[in-house]
Amino acid sequence: MIRLWHVAQSRSFRVLWALEEIGAPYELIACSFFDRSLRAPEHLARAPAGRVPAIEIEGQSLCESGAILLYLAERLAPALRIPETAPERAAFLQGLHYAETLGAHLANLTQHHIVLREEAMRSPTVMRLEARRLENALGAIGPDWVAGRFTVADIALGYAVWLAQRFVPVPHAAQAYLGQAAARPAFARAMARDGAAELYLRDFYPPPEG
Ligand SMILES: N[C@@H](CCC(=O)N[C@@H](CS)C(=O)NCC(=O)O)C(=O)O
């Protein structure tokens, strides 16, 4: 049985969505960022940075969302990846990893808008800069699937665009891309299992004026 350690709205949603696309049975272990459970020794043994996602599959433990997506596709759903010899392979790998270019901006914005609770801890300059950089980076997304057909790269990117709309106006092509992604039945099933929001409680976190 596959086991997924997950926090609602976090990058582990990528893996949850992929598991729903695949249709393999899995156990979902709902975690929280706020109860120290991700710092417990048993979680650190499977995810040394104390993060999610973490997954156990076939006796292996993985804790990097892009690697998990590729592993799941290779092992269980070859249709969700692009084979090494196909011409679309480069676009597939590029999309899968570009998701973490977006992820870096999203993580910084999450820190400054949400995790750093006191105003004095936040940097308005970083918030404005990261919002601008995220918006620019979104310019490369959509409207079509990154490698010509739906793959796990679109799961990685789709989640990033879904979260990005909380921080910036999403460009039209990326909006159309997200619309296609969110229309997938597996996306809706994953959303239904995501759990109660504890991190992003507002629809939009605008950059501070200035
Ligand atoms: N590059 C990693 C990033 C994992 C990551 O940073 N996860 C966040 C949630 S989106 C987390 O668990 N943060 C908890 C913490 O930093 O303490 C991946 O894509 O899996």
PDB file of C-alpha atoms and ligand atoms in Angstrom:
ATOM      1  CA  MET A   1       0.000   0.000   0.000  1.00  0.00           C
ATOM      2  CA  ILE A   2       1.256   3.489  -0.888  1.00  0.00           C
ATOM      3  CA  ARG A   3       1.304   5.907   2.069  1.00  0.00           C
ATOM      4  CA  LEU A   4       1.291   9.696   1.557  1.00  0.00           C
ATOM      5  CA  TRP A   5       2.023  12.251   4.295  1.00  0.00           C
ATOM      6  CA  HIS A   6       0.094  15.355   3.351  1.00  0.00           C
ATOM      7  CA  VAL A   7      -0.781  18.856   4.511  1.00  0.00           C
ATOM      8  CA  ALA A   8      -3.815  20.557   2.965  1.00  0.00           C
ATOM      9  CA  GLN A   9      -2.977  23.130   0.220  1.00  0.00           C
ATOM     10  CA  SER A  10       0.725  22.233   0.259  1.00  0.00           C
ATOM     11  CA  ARG A  11       2.951  20.735  -2.438  1.00  0.00           C
ATOM     12  CA  SER A  12       1.853  17.274  -1.313  1.00  0.00           C
ATOM     13  CA  PHE A  13      -1.348  18.086  -3.205  1.00  0.00           C
ATOM     14  CA  ARG A  14       0.674  17.283  -6.339  1.00  0.00           C
ATOM     15  CA  VAL A  15       1.139  13.723  -5.176  1.00  0.00           C
ATOM     16  CA  LEU A  16      -2.450  13.414  -4.005  1.00  0.00           C
ATOM     17  CA  TRP A  17      -3.635  14.543  -7.436  1.00  0.00           C
ATOM     18  CA  ALA A  18      -1.263  12.130  -9.196  1.00  0.00           C
ATOM     19  CA  LEU A  19      -2.512   9.231  -7.072  1.00  0.00           C
ATOM     20  CA  GLU A  20      -6.077  10.122  -8.027  1.00  0.00           C
ATOM     21  CA  GLU A  21      -5.095  10.253 -11.715  1.00  0.00           C
ATOM     22  CA  ILE A  22      -3.457   6.840 -11.379  1.00  0.00           C
ATOM     23  CA  GLY A  23      -6.278   5.228  -9.417  1.00  0.00           C
ATOM     24  CA  ALA A  24      -3.930   3.147  -7.251  1.00  0.00           C
ATOM     25  CA  PRO A  25      -5.037   2.489  -3.655  1.00  0.00           C
ATOM     26  CA  TYR A  26      -3.252   4.669  -1.144  1.00  0.00           C
ATOM     27  CA  GLU A  27      -3.382   5.714   2.494  1.00  0.00           C
ATOM     28  CA  LEU A  28      -3.490   9.453   3.145  1.00  0.00           C
ATOM     29  CA  ILE A  29      -1.887  10.589   6.381  1.00  0.00           C
ATOM     30  CA  ALA A  30      -3.124  14.104   7.119  1.00  0.00           C
ATOM     31  CA  CYS A  31      -0.517  16.255   8.888  1.00  0.00           C
ATOM     32  CA  SER A  32      -0.387  19.833  10.108  1.00  0.00           C
ATOM     33  CA  PHE A  33       2.305  22.516   9.920  1.00  0.00           C
ATOM     34  CA  PHE A  34       1.325  23.729  13.370  1.00  0.00           C
ATOM     35  CA  ASP A  35       1.529  20.733  15.716  1.00  0.00           C
ATOM     36  CA  ARG A  36       5.269  19.918  15.346  1.00  0.00           C
ATOM     37  CA  SER A  37       4.422  16.485  13.902  1.00  0.00           C
ATOM     38  CA  LEU A  38       6.635  17.168  10.855  1.00  0.00           C
ATOM     39  CA  ARG A  39       9.569  17.616  13.273  1.00  0.00           C
ATOM     40  CA  ALA A  40       8.980  14.274  15.040  1.00  0.00           C
ATOM     41  CA  PRO A  41      11.873  11.801  14.654  1.00  0.00           C
ATOM     42  CA  GLU A  42       9.720   9.299  12.740  1.00  0.00           C
ATOM     43  CA  HIS A  43       8.787  11.951  10.163  1.00  0.00           C
ATOM     44  CA  LEU A  44      12.382  13.229   9.908  1.00  0.00           C
ATOM     45  CA  ALA A  45      13.453   9.648   9.180  1.00  0.00           C
ATOM     46  CA  ARG A  46      11.356   9.697   6.015  1.00  0.00           C
ATOM     47  CA  ALA A  47      11.702  13.418   5.188  1.00  0.00           C
ATOM     48  CA  PRO A  48      14.941  14.827   6.647  1.00  0.00           C
ATOM     49  CA  ALA A  49      13.936  18.482   6.109  1.00  0.00           C
ATOM     50  CA  GLY A  50      10.695  17.871   7.999  1.00  0.00           C
ATOM     51  CA  ARG A  51       8.436  18.611   5.053  1.00  0.00           C
ATOM     52  CA  VAL A  52       5.673  17.237   2.910  1.00  0.00           C
ATOM     53  CA  PRO A  53       5.159  15.463   0.644  1.00  0.00           C
ATOM     54  CA  ALA A  54       6.628  12.230   1.915  1.00  0.00           C
ATOM     55  CA  ILE A  55       5.663   8.905   0.469  1.00  0.00           C
ATOM     56  CA  GLU A  56       6.317   5.236   1.042  1.00  0.00           C
ATOM     57  CA  ILE A  57       5.970   3.019  -1.987  1.00  0.00           C
ATOM     58  CA  GLU A  58       7.296  -0.454  -2.729  1.00  0.00           C
ATOM     59  CA  GLY A  59       9.672  -0.261   0.253  1.00  0.00           C
ATOM     60  CA  GLN A  60      11.072   3.087  -0.941  1.00  0.00           C
ATOM     61  CA  SER A  61      10.759   6.404   0.826  1.00  0.00           C
ATOM     62  CA  LEU A  62      10.731   9.652  -1.205  1.00  0.00           C
ATOM     63  CA  CYS A  63      10.208  13.258  -0.124  1.00  0.00           C
ATOM     64  CA  GLU A  64      10.621  15.515  -3.169  1.00  0.00           C
ATOM     65  CA  SER A  65       7.436  16.183  -5.105  1.00  0.00           C
ATOM     66  CA  GLY A  66       8.979  16.212  -8.598  1.00  0.00           C
ATOM     67  CA  ALA A  67      10.865  12.974  -7.968  1.00  0.00           C
ATOM     68  CA  ILE A  68       7.739  11.357  -6.531  1.00  0.00           C
ATOM     69  CA  LEU A  69       5.658  12.356  -9.557  1.00  0.00           C
ATOM     70  CA  LEU A  70       8.197  10.926 -11.968  1.00  0.00           C
ATOM     71  CA  TYR A  71       8.604   7.739  -9.897  1.00  0.00           C
ATOM     72  CA  LEU A  72       4.836   7.193  -9.710  1.00  0.00           C
ATOM     73  CA  ALA A  73       4.492   7.690 -13.451  1.00  0.00           C
ATOM     74  CA  GLU A  74       7.388   5.359 -14.262  1.00  0.00           C
ATOM     75  CA  ARG A  75       6.201   2.615 -11.931  1.00  0.00           C
ATOM     76  CA  LEU A  76       2.425   2.835 -12.191  1.00  0.00           C
ATOM     77  CA  ALA A  77       1.245   5.075 -15.027  1.00  0.00           C
ATOM     78  CA  PRO A  78       3.606   5.327 -18.021  1.00  0.00           C
ATOM     79  CA  ALA A  79       0.963   7.357 -19.871  1.00  0.00           C
ATOM     80  CA  LEU A  80       1.593  10.187 -17.397  1.00  0.00           C
ATOM     81  CA  ARG A  81       5.212  10.656 -18.446  1.00  0.00           C
ATOM     82  CA  ILE A  82       7.109  11.152 -21.700  1.00  0.00           C
ATOM     83  CA  PRO A  83       9.543   8.369 -22.641  1.00  0.00           C
ATOM     84  CA  GLU A  84      13.265   9.188 -22.771  1.00  0.00           C
ATOM     85  CA  THR A  85      13.485   8.828 -26.550  1.00  0.00           C
ATOM     86  CA  ALA A  86      10.458  10.971 -27.438  1.00  0.00           C
ATOM     87  CA  PRO A  87      11.051  14.468 -28.856  1.00  0.00           C
ATOM     88  CA  GLU A  88       8.756  15.927 -26.156  1.00  0.00           C
ATOM     89  CA  ARG A  89      11.025  14.566 -23.393  1.00  0.00           C
ATOM     90  CA  ALA A  90      12.939  17.849 -23.040  1.00  0.00           C
ATOM     91  CA  ALA A  91       9.726  19.882 -22.646  1.00  0.00           C
ATOM     92  CA  PHE A  92       8.462  17.302 -20.139  1.00  0.00           C
ATOM     93  CA  LEU A  93      11.566  17.537 -17.931  1.00  0.00           C
ATOM     94  CA  GLN A  94      11.665  21.308 -18.284  1.00  0.00           C
ATOM     95  CA  GLY A  95       8.015  21.604 -17.151  1.00  0.00           C
ATOM     96  CA  LEU A  96       8.423  19.170 -14.273  1.00  0.00           C
ATOM     97  CA  HIS A  97      11.352  21.131 -12.851  1.00  0.00           C
ATOM     98  CA  TYR A  98      10.117  24.621 -13.790  1.00  0.00           C
ATOM     99  CA  ALA A  99       7.342  23.977 -11.282  1.00  0.00           C
ATOM    100  CA  GLU A 100       9.935  24.525  -8.566  1.00  0.00           C
ATOM    101  CA  THR A 101      11.003  27.874 -10.070  1.00  0.00           C
ATOM    102  CA  LEU A 102       7.428  28.900  -9.359  1.00  0.00           C
ATOM    103  CA  GLY A 103       7.586  27.006  -6.054  1.00  0.00           C
ATOM    104  CA  ALA A 104      10.516  29.085  -4.795  1.00  0.00           C
ATOM    105  CA  HIS A 105       8.577  32.345  -5.272  1.00  0.00           C
ATOM    106  CA  LEU A 106       5.462  30.816  -3.737  1.00  0.00           C
ATOM    107  CA  ALA A 107       7.435  29.654  -0.705  1.00  0.00           C
ATOM    108  CA  ASN A 108       8.924  33.129  -0.179  1.00  0.00           C
ATOM    109  CA  LEU A 109       5.539  34.795  -0.530  1.00  0.00           C
ATOM    110  CA  THR A 110       4.017  32.276   1.891  1.00  0.00           C
ATOM    111  CA  GLN A 111       6.748  33.044   4.425  1.00  0.00           C
ATOM    112  CA  HIS A 112       6.255  36.792   4.230  1.00  0.00           C
ATOM    113  CA  HIS A 113       2.468  36.951   4.012  1.00  0.00           C
ATOM    114  CA  ILE A 114       1.537  34.084   6.302  1.00  0.00           C
ATOM    115  CA  VAL A 115       4.283  32.346   8.278  1.00  0.00           C
ATOM    116  CA  LEU A 116       5.891  35.550   9.587  1.00  0.00           C
ATOM    117  CA  ARG A 117       2.977  36.697  11.666  1.00  0.00           C
ATOM    118  CA  GLU A 118       4.346  39.996  12.936  1.00  0.00           C
ATOM    119  CA  GLU A 119       4.440  42.965  10.572  1.00  0.00           C
ATOM    120  CA  ALA A 120       7.976  43.902  11.645  1.00  0.00           C
ATOM    121  CA  MET A 121       9.309  40.521  10.520  1.00  0.00           C
ATOM    122  CA  ARG A 122       8.021  40.928   6.968  1.00  0.00           C
ATOM    123  CA  SER A 123       9.835  42.662   4.153  1.00  0.00           C
ATOM    124  CA  PRO A 124       7.545  44.675   1.853  1.00  0.00           C
ATOM    125  CA  THR A 125      10.440  44.823  -0.641  1.00  0.00           C
ATOM    126  CA  VAL A 126      10.729  41.050  -0.773  1.00  0.00           C
ATOM    127  CA  MET A 127       6.951  40.688  -1.032  1.00  0.00           C
ATOM    128  CA  ARG A 128       6.766  43.079  -4.003  1.00  0.00           C
ATOM    129  CA  LEU A 129       9.849  41.614  -5.680  1.00  0.00           C
ATOM    130  CA  GLU A 130       8.697  38.014  -5.303  1.00  0.00           C
ATOM    131  CA  ALA A 131       5.208  38.836  -6.572  1.00  0.00           C
ATOM    132  CA  ARG A 132       6.721  40.493  -9.655  1.00  0.00           C
ATOM    133  CA  ARG A 133       9.106  37.613 -10.262  1.00  0.00           C
ATOM    134  CA  LEU A 134       6.296  35.079  -9.855  1.00  0.00           C
ATOM    135  CA  GLU A 135       4.082  36.936 -12.309  1.00  0.00           C
ATOM    136  CA  ASN A 136       6.927  37.054 -14.839  1.00  0.00           C
ATOM    137  CA  ALA A 137       7.667  33.351 -14.381  1.00  0.00           C
ATOM    138  CA  LEU A 138       3.991  32.514 -14.965  1.00  0.00           C
ATOM    139  CA  GLY A 139       4.321  34.097 -18.408  1.00  0.00           C
ATOM    140  CA  ALA A 140       5.922  30.861 -19.621  1.00  0.00           C
ATOM    141  CA  ILE A 141       2.887  28.715 -18.716  1.00  0.00           C
ATOM    142  CA  GLY A 142      -0.003  27.654 -20.917  1.00  0.00           C
ATOM    143  CA  PRO A 143      -2.392  27.493 -22.529  1.00  0.00           C
ATOM    144  CA  ASP A 144      -1.413  23.952 -23.661  1.00  0.00           C
ATOM    145  CA  TRP A 145      -0.041  20.988 -21.711  1.00  0.00           C
ATOM    146  CA  VAL A 146       3.719  21.419 -21.517  1.00  0.00           C
ATOM    147  CA  ALA A 147       4.672  18.286 -23.443  1.00  0.00           C
ATOM    148  CA  GLY A 148       1.793  18.083 -25.909  1.00  0.00           C
ATOM    149  CA  ARG A 149      -0.408  15.856 -23.734  1.00  0.00           C
ATOM    150  CA  PHE A 150      -1.264  15.711 -20.025  1.00  0.00           C
ATOM    151  CA  THR A 151       1.598  14.372 -17.882  1.00  0.00           C
ATOM    152  CA  VAL A 152       2.838  14.634 -14.305  1.00  0.00           C
ATOM    153  CA  ALA A 153       4.680  17.811 -15.361  1.00  0.00           C
ATOM    154  CA  ASP A 154       1.239  19.414 -15.686  1.00  0.00           C
ATOM    155  CA  ILE A 155       0.365  18.207 -12.201  1.00  0.00           C
ATOM    156  CA  ALA A 156       3.498  19.890 -10.817  1.00  0.00           C
ATOM    157  CA  LEU A 157       2.839  23.111 -12.737  1.00  0.00           C
ATOM    158  CA  GLY A 158      -0.937  23.036 -12.317  1.00  0.00           C
ATOM    159  CA  TYR A 159      -0.610  23.054  -8.538  1.00  0.00           C
ATOM    160  CA  ALA A 160       1.870  25.961  -8.722  1.00  0.00           C
ATOM    161  CA  VAL A 161      -0.481  28.033 -10.889  1.00  0.00           C
ATOM    162  CA  TRP A 162      -3.416  27.149  -8.619  1.00  0.00           C
ATOM    163  CA  LEU A 163      -1.498  28.545  -5.645  1.00  0.00           C
ATOM    164  CA  ALA A 164      -0.046  31.509  -7.565  1.00  0.00           C
ATOM    165  CA  GLN A 165      -3.515  32.998  -8.048  1.00  0.00           C
ATOM    166  CA  ARG A 166      -3.536  33.756  -4.295  1.00  0.00           C
ATOM    167  CA  PHE A 167      -0.609  36.141  -4.750  1.00  0.00           C
ATOM    168  CA  VAL A 168      -0.653  37.631  -8.257  1.00  0.00           C
ATOM    169  CA  PRO A 169      -2.953  38.208 -11.213  1.00  0.00           C
ATOM    170  CA  VAL A 170      -2.384  35.099 -13.317  1.00  0.00           C
ATOM    171  CA  PRO A 171      -1.738  35.829 -17.023  1.00  0.00           C
ATOM    172  CA  HIS A 172      -4.454  34.663 -19.468  1.00  0.00           C
ATOM    173  CA  ALA A 173      -2.583  31.693 -20.923  1.00  0.00           C
ATOM    174  CA  ALA A 174      -1.753  30.362 -17.477  1.00  0.00           C
ATOM    175  CA  GLN A 175      -5.369  30.888 -16.423  1.00  0.00           C
ATOM    176  CA  ALA A 176      -6.558  28.815 -19.382  1.00  0.00           C
ATOM    177  CA  TYR A 177      -3.989  26.157 -18.469  1.00  0.00           C
ATOM    178  CA  LEU A 178      -5.254  26.043 -14.888  1.00  0.00           C
ATOM    179  CA  GLY A 179      -8.837  25.853 -16.150  1.00  0.00           C
ATOM    180  CA  GLN A 180      -8.022  22.691 -18.130  1.00  0.00           C
ATOM    181  CA  ALA A 181      -6.147  21.187 -15.198  1.00  0.00           C
ATOM    182  CA  ALA A 182      -8.876  21.936 -12.682  1.00  0.00           C
ATOM    183  CA  ALA A 183     -11.492  20.418 -15.008  1.00  0.00           C
ATOM    184  CA  ARG A 184      -9.914  16.986 -14.643  1.00  0.00           C
ATOM    185  CA  PRO A 185     -12.022  14.661 -12.483  1.00  0.00           C
ATOM    186  CA  ALA A 186      -8.897  13.530 -10.604  1.00  0.00           C
ATOM    187  CA  PHE A 187      -8.168  17.152  -9.636  1.00  0.00           C
ATOM    188  CA  ALA A 188     -11.666  17.443  -8.151  1.00  0.00           C
ATOM    189  CA  ARG A 189     -11.276  14.131  -6.298  1.00  0.00           C
ATOM    190  CA  ALA A 190      -7.925  15.267  -4.895  1.00  0.00           C
ATOM    191  CA  MET A 191      -9.451  18.595  -3.814  1.00  0.00           C
ATOM    192  CA  ALA A 192     -12.199  16.690  -2.037  1.00  0.00           C
ATOM    193  CA  ARG A 193      -9.556  14.766  -0.063  1.00  0.00           C
ATOM    194  CA  ASP A 194      -7.211  17.726   0.491  1.00  0.00           C
ATOM    195  CA  GLY A 195      -8.486  18.506   3.999  1.00  0.00           C
ATOM    196  CA  ALA A 196      -9.291  21.679   5.886  1.00  0.00           C
ATOM    197  CA  ALA A 197      -7.271  24.753   4.906  1.00  0.00           C
ATOM    198  CA  GLU A 198      -4.894  25.885   7.604  1.00  0.00           C
ATOM    199  CA  LEU A 199      -2.427  27.976   5.628  1.00  0.00           C
ATOM    200  CA  TYR A 200      -4.070  30.060   2.906  1.00  0.00           C
ATOM    201  CA  LEU A 201      -7.218  31.401   4.501  1.00  0.00           C
ATOM    202  CA  ARG A 202      -7.695  34.352   2.141  1.00  0.00           C
ATOM    203  CA  ASP A 203      -8.405  34.230  -1.585  1.00  0.00           C
ATOM    204  CA  PHE A 204      -5.799  36.868  -2.354  1.00  0.00           C
ATOM    205  CA  TYR A 205      -2.735  38.278  -0.593  1.00  0.00           C
ATOM    206  CA  PRO A 206      -1.845  41.497  -2.426  1.00  0.00           C
ATOM    207  CA  PRO A 207       1.709  42.830  -2.340  1.00  0.00           C
ATOM    208  CA  PRO A 208       2.060  45.828  -0.017  1.00  0.00           C
ATOM    209  CA  GLU A 209       1.783  49.191  -1.731  1.00  0.00           C
ATOM    210  CA  GLY A 210       4.908  51.183  -2.363  1.00  0.00           C
TER     211      GLY A 210
HETATM  212  N1  LIG B   1      11.034  20.947  -3.167  1.00  0.00           N
HETATM  213  C1  LIG B   1      10.216  20.257  -2.179  1.00  0.00           C
HETATM  214  C2  LIG B   1       9.673  21.273  -1.205  1.00  0.00           C
HETATM  215  C3  LIG B   1       8.882  20.653  -0.074  1.00  0.00           C
HETATM  216  C4  LIG B   1       8.351  21.735   0.846  1.00  0.00           C
HETATM  217  O1  LIG B   1       9.013  22.754   1.079  1.00  0.00           O
HETATM  218  N2  LIG B   1       7.160  21.511   1.395  1.00  0.00           N
HETATM  219  C5  LIG B   1       6.554  22.492   2.266  1.00  0.00           C
HETATM  220  C6  LIG B   1       5.059  22.537   2.015  1.00  0.00           C
HETATM  221  S1  LIG B   1       4.678  23.217   0.416  1.00  0.00           S
HETATM  222  C7  LIG B   1       6.743  22.092   3.709  1.00  0.00           C
HETATM  223  O2  LIG B   1       6.558  20.943   4.056  1.00  0.00           O
HETATM  224  N3  LIG B   1       7.085  23.050   4.585  1.00  0.00           N
HETATM  225  C8  LIG B   1       7.206  22.810   5.988  1.00  0.00           C
HETATM  226  C9  LIG B   1       8.402  23.508   6.547  1.00  0.00           C
HETATM  227  O3  LIG B   1       9.132  24.166   5.801  1.00  0.00           O
HETATM  228  O4  LIG B   1       8.590  23.377   7.742  1.00  0.00           O
HETATM  229  C10 LIG B   1       9.110  19.492  -2.912  1.00  0.00           C
HETATM  230  O5  LIG B   1       8.750  19.930  -4.015  1.00  0.00           O
HETATM  231  O6  LIG B   1       8.636  18.473  -2.406  1.00  0.00           O
END
